[in-house]
């Protein structure tokens, strides 16, 4: 089988490797010629896909910038970004562009699957009409389905192979074709009745986490007022073996899904005169968490008789989660901007992120920055960092992740 994949990012490239490892020919399309050239030379731009995985696949996996190369594929998977606009509404421009380009080369009997996270109705109401501009009809001439990506960057305990795969087709035949495709790389494929069910299931997965993270972040803000250790509270609640699932507080949510998905669902709900206030409130709480962290930084410096203005503040970690270099929607970026607005001199150290070009910053060396910083803030708990050393060599440390529990020091403050 020949599989085409549009979008070679955190979702598309691991899928391309999975199909190639299963023995299929893969054509990966990306609009960035630098990614394409790099991939064809055996170099990966995604941490979860090291170069050593690409080398033995060179004869089965190739990258291109030409949509014409997709015409010979049996199946095409669309894995493009679905971000928010500046007004925090769904931005389907990448999906629309991909659909229109694919429509011009669509072939009879091809299977098209959308993997990008989106609101219910996108596959049927947006992608289908675009593809049918080819003159062909879904269910009669080609097949169309939605199958939500479940890639978690940096995770090794659950892989594409071992994570159950949801599939929902426009027709029953569409579902069968899509299920057969994914059984090549997934141990378990679950077929739901419609694309809308699969689209909403994906949103529910992520909104479940968003709501619970908002709850524990709001609890952290309350504990800060009450003078109670939030980490002790969470540990205590988590000791209950049933009826409780642990979520930890932090500086805010990041990544492509959690900060965005609640707004996608809220947009769709408003079209039907329904206002998901509970979900939108969770989104607002999580969006405001970086500001709470900056206020905590201000109070911590104030207690040390220092203003934020002209203070040297070192952030440890700027990626959105530990162990990866993905900075999409990272709360650290918002914290940096807010601190700069207040006149702080901000630097960062992150073993996974060499540069933040949009902020004109490069990762600093700990040996140089720790003793010079007025305040060191733990934003992302990368396991490579020795936090005992950080506390020992710093003037003042503010831990937003709880990694210093077990360390007792006068210069240490925790969320």
mmCIF file of N, CA and C in Angstrom, residues 24 113 149 405:
data_model
loop_
_atom_site.group_PDB
_atom_site.id
_atom_site.type_symbol
_atom_site.label_atom_id
_atom_site.label_comp_id
_atom_site.label_asym_id
_atom_site.label_seq_id
_atom_site.Cartn_x
_atom_site.Cartn_y
_atom_site.Cartn_z
ATOM 1 N N UNK A 24 5.055 -0.309 4.195
ATOM 2 C CA UNK A 24 4.339 0.418 3.153
ATOM 3 C C UNK A 24 5.179 1.572 2.611
ATOM 4 N N UNK A 113 -8.283 10.657 5.131
ATOM 5 C CA UNK A 113 -8.581 10.667 6.563
ATOM 6 C C UNK A 113 -8.047 11.956 7.167
ATOM 7 N N UNK A 149 -5.835 12.187 16.010
ATOM 8 C CA UNK A 149 -4.483 11.834 16.444
ATOM 9 C C UNK A 149 -4.447 11.714 17.963
ATOM 10 N N UNK A 405 10.038 19.384 46.266
ATOM 11 C CA UNK A 405 9.501 18.779 47.493
ATOM 12 C C UNK A 405 10.550 17.826 48.062
#
